[in-house]
XYZ file of C-alpha atoms in Angstrom:
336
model
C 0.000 0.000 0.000
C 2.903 2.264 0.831
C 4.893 1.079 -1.586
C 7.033 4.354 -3.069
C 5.519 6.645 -0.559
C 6.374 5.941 2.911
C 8.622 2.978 1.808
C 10.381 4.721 -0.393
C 11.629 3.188 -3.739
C 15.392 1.353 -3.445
C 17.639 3.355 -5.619
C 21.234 2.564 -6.515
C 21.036 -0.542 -7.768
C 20.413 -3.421 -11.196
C 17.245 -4.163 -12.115
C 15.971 -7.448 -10.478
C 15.414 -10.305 -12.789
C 11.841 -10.279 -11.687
C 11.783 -6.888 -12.814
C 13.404 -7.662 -16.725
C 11.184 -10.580 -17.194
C 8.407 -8.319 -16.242
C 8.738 -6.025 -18.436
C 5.924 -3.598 -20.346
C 5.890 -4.172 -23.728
C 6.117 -1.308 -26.401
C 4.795 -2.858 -29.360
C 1.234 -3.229 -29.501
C -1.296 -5.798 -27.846
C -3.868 -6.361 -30.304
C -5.444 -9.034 -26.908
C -5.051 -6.038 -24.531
C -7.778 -3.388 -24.741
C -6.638 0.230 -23.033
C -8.338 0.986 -19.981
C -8.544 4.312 -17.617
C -9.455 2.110 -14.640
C -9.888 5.710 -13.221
C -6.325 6.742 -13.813
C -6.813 9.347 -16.284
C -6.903 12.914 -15.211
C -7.045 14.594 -18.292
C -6.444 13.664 -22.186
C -5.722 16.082 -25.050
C -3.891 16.563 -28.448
C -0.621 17.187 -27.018
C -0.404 15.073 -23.529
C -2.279 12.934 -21.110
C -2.277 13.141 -16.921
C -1.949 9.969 -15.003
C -2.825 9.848 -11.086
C 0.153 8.486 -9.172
C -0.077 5.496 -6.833
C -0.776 6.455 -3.679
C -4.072 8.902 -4.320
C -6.161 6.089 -3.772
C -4.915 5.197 -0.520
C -4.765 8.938 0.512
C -6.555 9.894 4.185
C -7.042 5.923 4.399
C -6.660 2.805 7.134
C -3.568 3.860 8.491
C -3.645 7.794 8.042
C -7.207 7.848 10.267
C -5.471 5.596 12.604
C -2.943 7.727 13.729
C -4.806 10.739 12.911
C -6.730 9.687 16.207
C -3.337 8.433 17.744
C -2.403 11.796 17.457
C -5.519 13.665 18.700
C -5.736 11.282 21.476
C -1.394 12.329 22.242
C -2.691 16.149 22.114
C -6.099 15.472 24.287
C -3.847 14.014 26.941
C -1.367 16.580 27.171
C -3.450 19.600 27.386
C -5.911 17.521 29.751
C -2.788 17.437 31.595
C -0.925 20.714 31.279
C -4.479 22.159 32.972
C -4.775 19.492 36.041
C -1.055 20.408 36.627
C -1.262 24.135 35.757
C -4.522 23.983 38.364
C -2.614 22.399 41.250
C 0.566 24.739 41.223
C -0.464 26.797 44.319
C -1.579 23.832 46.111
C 0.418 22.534 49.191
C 2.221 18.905 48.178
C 1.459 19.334 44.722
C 3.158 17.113 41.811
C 2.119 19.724 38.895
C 5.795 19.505 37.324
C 5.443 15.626 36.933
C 1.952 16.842 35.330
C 3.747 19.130 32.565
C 6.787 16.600 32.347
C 4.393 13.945 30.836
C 2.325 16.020 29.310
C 5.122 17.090 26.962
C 6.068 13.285 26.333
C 2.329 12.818 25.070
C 3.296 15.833 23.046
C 6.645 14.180 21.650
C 4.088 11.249 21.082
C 2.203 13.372 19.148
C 4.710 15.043 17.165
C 6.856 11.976 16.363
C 3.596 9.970 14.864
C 3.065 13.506 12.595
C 6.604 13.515 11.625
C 6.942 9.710 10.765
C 3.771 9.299 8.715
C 1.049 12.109 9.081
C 3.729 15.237 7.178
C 3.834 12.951 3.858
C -0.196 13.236 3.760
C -0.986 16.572 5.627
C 0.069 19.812 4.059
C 1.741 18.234 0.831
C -0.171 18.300 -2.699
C -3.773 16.716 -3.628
C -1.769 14.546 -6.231
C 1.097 14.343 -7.722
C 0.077 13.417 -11.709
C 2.569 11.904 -14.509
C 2.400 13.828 -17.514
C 2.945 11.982 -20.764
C 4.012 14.462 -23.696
C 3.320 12.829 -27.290
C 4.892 15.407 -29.399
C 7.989 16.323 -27.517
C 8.166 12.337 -26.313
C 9.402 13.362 -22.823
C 7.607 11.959 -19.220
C 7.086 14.722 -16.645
C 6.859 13.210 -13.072
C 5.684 15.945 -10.500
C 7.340 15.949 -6.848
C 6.762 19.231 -5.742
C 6.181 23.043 -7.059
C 9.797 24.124 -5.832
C 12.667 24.259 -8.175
C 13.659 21.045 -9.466
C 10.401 19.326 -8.283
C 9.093 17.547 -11.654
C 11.514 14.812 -12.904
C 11.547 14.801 -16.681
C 13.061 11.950 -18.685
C 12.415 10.871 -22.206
C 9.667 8.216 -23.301
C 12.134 6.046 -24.597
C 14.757 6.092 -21.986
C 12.675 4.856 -19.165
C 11.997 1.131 -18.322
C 8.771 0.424 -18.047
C 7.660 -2.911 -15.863
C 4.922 -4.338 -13.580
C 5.820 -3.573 -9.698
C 5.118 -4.942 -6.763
C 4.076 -3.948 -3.578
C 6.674 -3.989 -1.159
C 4.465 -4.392 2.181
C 1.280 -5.677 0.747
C 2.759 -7.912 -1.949
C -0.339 -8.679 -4.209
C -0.441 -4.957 -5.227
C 0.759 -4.774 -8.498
C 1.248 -0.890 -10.278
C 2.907 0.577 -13.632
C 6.612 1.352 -12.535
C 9.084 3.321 -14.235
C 12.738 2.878 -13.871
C 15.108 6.011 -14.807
C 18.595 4.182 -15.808
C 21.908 5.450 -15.983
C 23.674 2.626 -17.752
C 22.203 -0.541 -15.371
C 22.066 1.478 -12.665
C 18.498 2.568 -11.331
C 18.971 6.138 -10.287
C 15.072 7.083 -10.045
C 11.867 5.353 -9.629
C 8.318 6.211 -9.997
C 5.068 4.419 -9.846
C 1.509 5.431 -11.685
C -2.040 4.218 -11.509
C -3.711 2.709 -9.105
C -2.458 -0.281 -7.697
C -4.551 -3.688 -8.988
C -4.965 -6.992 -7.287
C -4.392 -8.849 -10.367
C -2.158 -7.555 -13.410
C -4.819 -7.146 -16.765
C -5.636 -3.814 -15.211
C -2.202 -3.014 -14.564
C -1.493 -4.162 -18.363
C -4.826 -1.971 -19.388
C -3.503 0.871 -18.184
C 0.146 1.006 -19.373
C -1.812 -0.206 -23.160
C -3.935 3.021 -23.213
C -0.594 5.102 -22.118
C 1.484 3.435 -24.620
C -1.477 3.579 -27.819
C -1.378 7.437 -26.713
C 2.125 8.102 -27.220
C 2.408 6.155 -29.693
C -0.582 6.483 -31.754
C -2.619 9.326 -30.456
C -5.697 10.155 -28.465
C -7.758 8.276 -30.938
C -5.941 4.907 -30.474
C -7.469 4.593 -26.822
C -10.915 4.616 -27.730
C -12.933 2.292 -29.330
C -16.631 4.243 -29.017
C -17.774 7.716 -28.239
C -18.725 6.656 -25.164
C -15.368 5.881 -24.083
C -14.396 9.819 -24.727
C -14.538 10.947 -20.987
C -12.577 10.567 -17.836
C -13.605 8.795 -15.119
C -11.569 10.047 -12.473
C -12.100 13.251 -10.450
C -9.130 14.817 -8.680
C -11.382 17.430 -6.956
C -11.004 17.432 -2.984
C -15.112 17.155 -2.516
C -16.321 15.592 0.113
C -18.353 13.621 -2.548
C -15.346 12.234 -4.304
C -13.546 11.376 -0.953
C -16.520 9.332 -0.161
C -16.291 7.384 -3.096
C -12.864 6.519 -2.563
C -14.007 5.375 1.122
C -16.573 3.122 0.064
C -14.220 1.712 -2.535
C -11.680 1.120 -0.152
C -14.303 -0.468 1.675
C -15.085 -2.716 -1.143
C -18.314 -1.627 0.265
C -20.024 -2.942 -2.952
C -23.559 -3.742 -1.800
C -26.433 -1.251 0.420
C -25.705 -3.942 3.094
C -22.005 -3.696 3.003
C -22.078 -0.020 3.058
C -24.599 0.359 6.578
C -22.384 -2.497 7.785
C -19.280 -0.508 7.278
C -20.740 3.138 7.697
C -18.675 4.109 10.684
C -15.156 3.017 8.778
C -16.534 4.635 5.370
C -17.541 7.895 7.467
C -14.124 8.135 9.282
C -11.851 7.720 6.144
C -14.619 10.383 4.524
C -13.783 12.820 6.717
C -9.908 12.167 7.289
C -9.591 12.058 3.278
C -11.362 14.964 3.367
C -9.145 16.979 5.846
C -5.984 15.579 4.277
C -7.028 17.127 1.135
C -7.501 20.439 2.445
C -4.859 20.906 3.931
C -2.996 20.088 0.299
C -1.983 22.749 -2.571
C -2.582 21.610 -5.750
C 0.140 20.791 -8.460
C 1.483 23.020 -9.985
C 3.902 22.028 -13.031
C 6.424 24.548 -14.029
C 6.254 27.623 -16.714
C 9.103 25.469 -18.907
C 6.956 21.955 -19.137
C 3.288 23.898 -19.341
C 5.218 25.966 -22.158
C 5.473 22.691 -24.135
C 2.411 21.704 -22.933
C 0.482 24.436 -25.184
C -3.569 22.985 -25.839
C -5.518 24.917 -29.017
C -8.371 26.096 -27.841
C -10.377 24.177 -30.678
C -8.470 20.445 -29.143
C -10.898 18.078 -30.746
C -9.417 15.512 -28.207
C -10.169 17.256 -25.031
C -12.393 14.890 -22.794
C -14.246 16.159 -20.681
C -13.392 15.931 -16.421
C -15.969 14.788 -14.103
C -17.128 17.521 -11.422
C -17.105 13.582 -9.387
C -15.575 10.296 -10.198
C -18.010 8.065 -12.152
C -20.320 11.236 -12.929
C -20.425 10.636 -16.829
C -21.278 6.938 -16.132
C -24.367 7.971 -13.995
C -25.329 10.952 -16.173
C -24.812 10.172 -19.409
C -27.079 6.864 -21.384
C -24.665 4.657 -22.547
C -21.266 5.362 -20.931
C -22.242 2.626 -17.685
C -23.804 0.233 -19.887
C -20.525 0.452 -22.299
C -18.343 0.265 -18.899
C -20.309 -2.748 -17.890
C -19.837 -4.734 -21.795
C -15.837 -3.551 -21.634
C -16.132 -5.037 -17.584
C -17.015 -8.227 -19.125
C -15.051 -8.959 -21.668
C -12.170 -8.687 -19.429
C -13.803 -10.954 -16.900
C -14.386 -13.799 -19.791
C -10.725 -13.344 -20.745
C -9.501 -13.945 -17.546
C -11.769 -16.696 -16.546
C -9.942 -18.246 -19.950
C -6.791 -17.197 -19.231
C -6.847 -19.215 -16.051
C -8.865 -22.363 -17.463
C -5.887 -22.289 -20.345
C -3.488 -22.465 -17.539
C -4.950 -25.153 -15.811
């Protein structure tokens, strides 16, 4: 779940053999149909905008966790500081050993923030992976100081399926920045799958796009919008809750309404305490979109909006849904 994020990525170091024979392929996949799976942030003539790996998990399980670990800290101490601050003119009082561990519930506090809580409060919303078709270069945002987007060329980087590092079964698009057959950067894109045809459905619509253009990762008008809202509503973070949830049924969700509600409102807070991305005047200046961009999709106000609002967009979702589930249900009777 971490992977890349509060386990960073190892640097300095070969490729794995894992990591060779896993490698994404840049020819075409004629049995691999390009799919958002709601990575997408925005599509046009010129580039695309890919959500990194850890939005999804943004605000989650562990974040809400010690969100309340570090309330709880903070409660304690000032509970604390004013029984020991009250009992200073009293005869016999202990009021120093009051203050002395209320600042270790402070420390508490502070260390839990520092360790985990600063790399989701006050950082960015998201930090998207811009893929540049014309000037073939990958812009990977970090932050909106100097030097904070890591731009390599298209062809340069090694593209394989990774792993998670702490919850193994994760698998994610990862990108390798080489110098010679040393790995001297790392970053990860899309959300991570429990299986690898999304995984390989997402690098496919990435790789038709810079290779063969916005039109090459649709196969229907009703394919022509994004799915994905990177808007810090309280809407959209409830989505994410319930999906995180795998709250998939009305029963499911009443059943896990107090979890959904508190990763709602921690999402929510995380998010607002965020700045949004901001990529540099030298990338946005090859970045340029004509106004009249016949391939501009248009972006959800929500995630899933178009598929609830416009006829034909779920029911299209649903047909594409299937077809991978009868390939895989081959795939593994083949293999048996």
């Amino acid at each position: 779940m971490f992977t890349g994020w509060m386990q960073p990525f190892s640097l300095d170091r070969a490729l794995t053999p894992q990591e060779r024979a896993e490698s994404l392929p840049r020819e075409a996949q004629t049995n691999i149909e390009a799919g958002q799976h709601v990575g997408l942030i925005r599509i046009n003539s010129e580039y695309i905008d890919w959500i990194d790996r850890r939005f999804r998990f943004r605000g989650m399980l562990n974040t809400s966790l010690v969100t309340m670990g570090c309330l709880f800290f903070v409660g304690m101490a000032l509970l604390l500081a004013w029984i020991a601050l009250s009992s200073i003119t009293k005869e016999g009082s202990y009021w120093w050993l009051g203050m002395l561990v209320s600042v270790f519930f402070l420390g508490g506090a502070y260390l839990l923030y520092y360790l985990i809580l600063r790399l989701e409060y006050f950082s960015y919303t998201h930090y998207p992976i811009r893929f540049n078709r014309l000037t073939r270069m990958v812009h990977v945002f970090r932050h909106n100081g100097p030097g904070g987007v890591l731009t390599v060329p298209w062809e340069s980087v090694f593209f394989h399926i990774g792993r998670g590092t702490d919850m193994k079964f994760l698998r994610d698009i990862r990108g390798e920045v080489l110098n010679g057959d040393t790995v001297v950067d790392t970053f990860a894109l899309g959300h991570a799958a429990e299986s690898e045809p999304p995984v390989r459905e997402m690098w496919e619509f990435v790789r038709r796009y810079m290779d063969q253009g916005p039109d090459a990762v649709a196969d229907s008008p009703f394919a022509k919008y994004v799915a994905l809202s990177v808007t810090p509503t309280l809407k959209n973070c409830m989505l994410f809750a319930v999906s995180f949830t795998n709250a998939t049924t009305p029963f499911k969700r009443v059943l896990l309404a107090p979890f959904i509600a508190l990763f709602t409102a921690t999402r929510w807070v995380v998010f607002h305490t965020c700045k949004q991305p901001v990529f540099p005047a030298d990338v946005e200046a090859t970045c340029e979109v004509a106004a009249d961009d016949p391939h501009v999709w248009p972006i959800p106000a929500s995630t899933g909006q178009f598929a609830a609002d416009i006829p034909g967009v779920l029911e299209y979702a649903e047909a594409k849904a299937k077809r991978r589930w009868d390939a895989e249900r081959a795939r593994e009777h083949s293999l048996r």
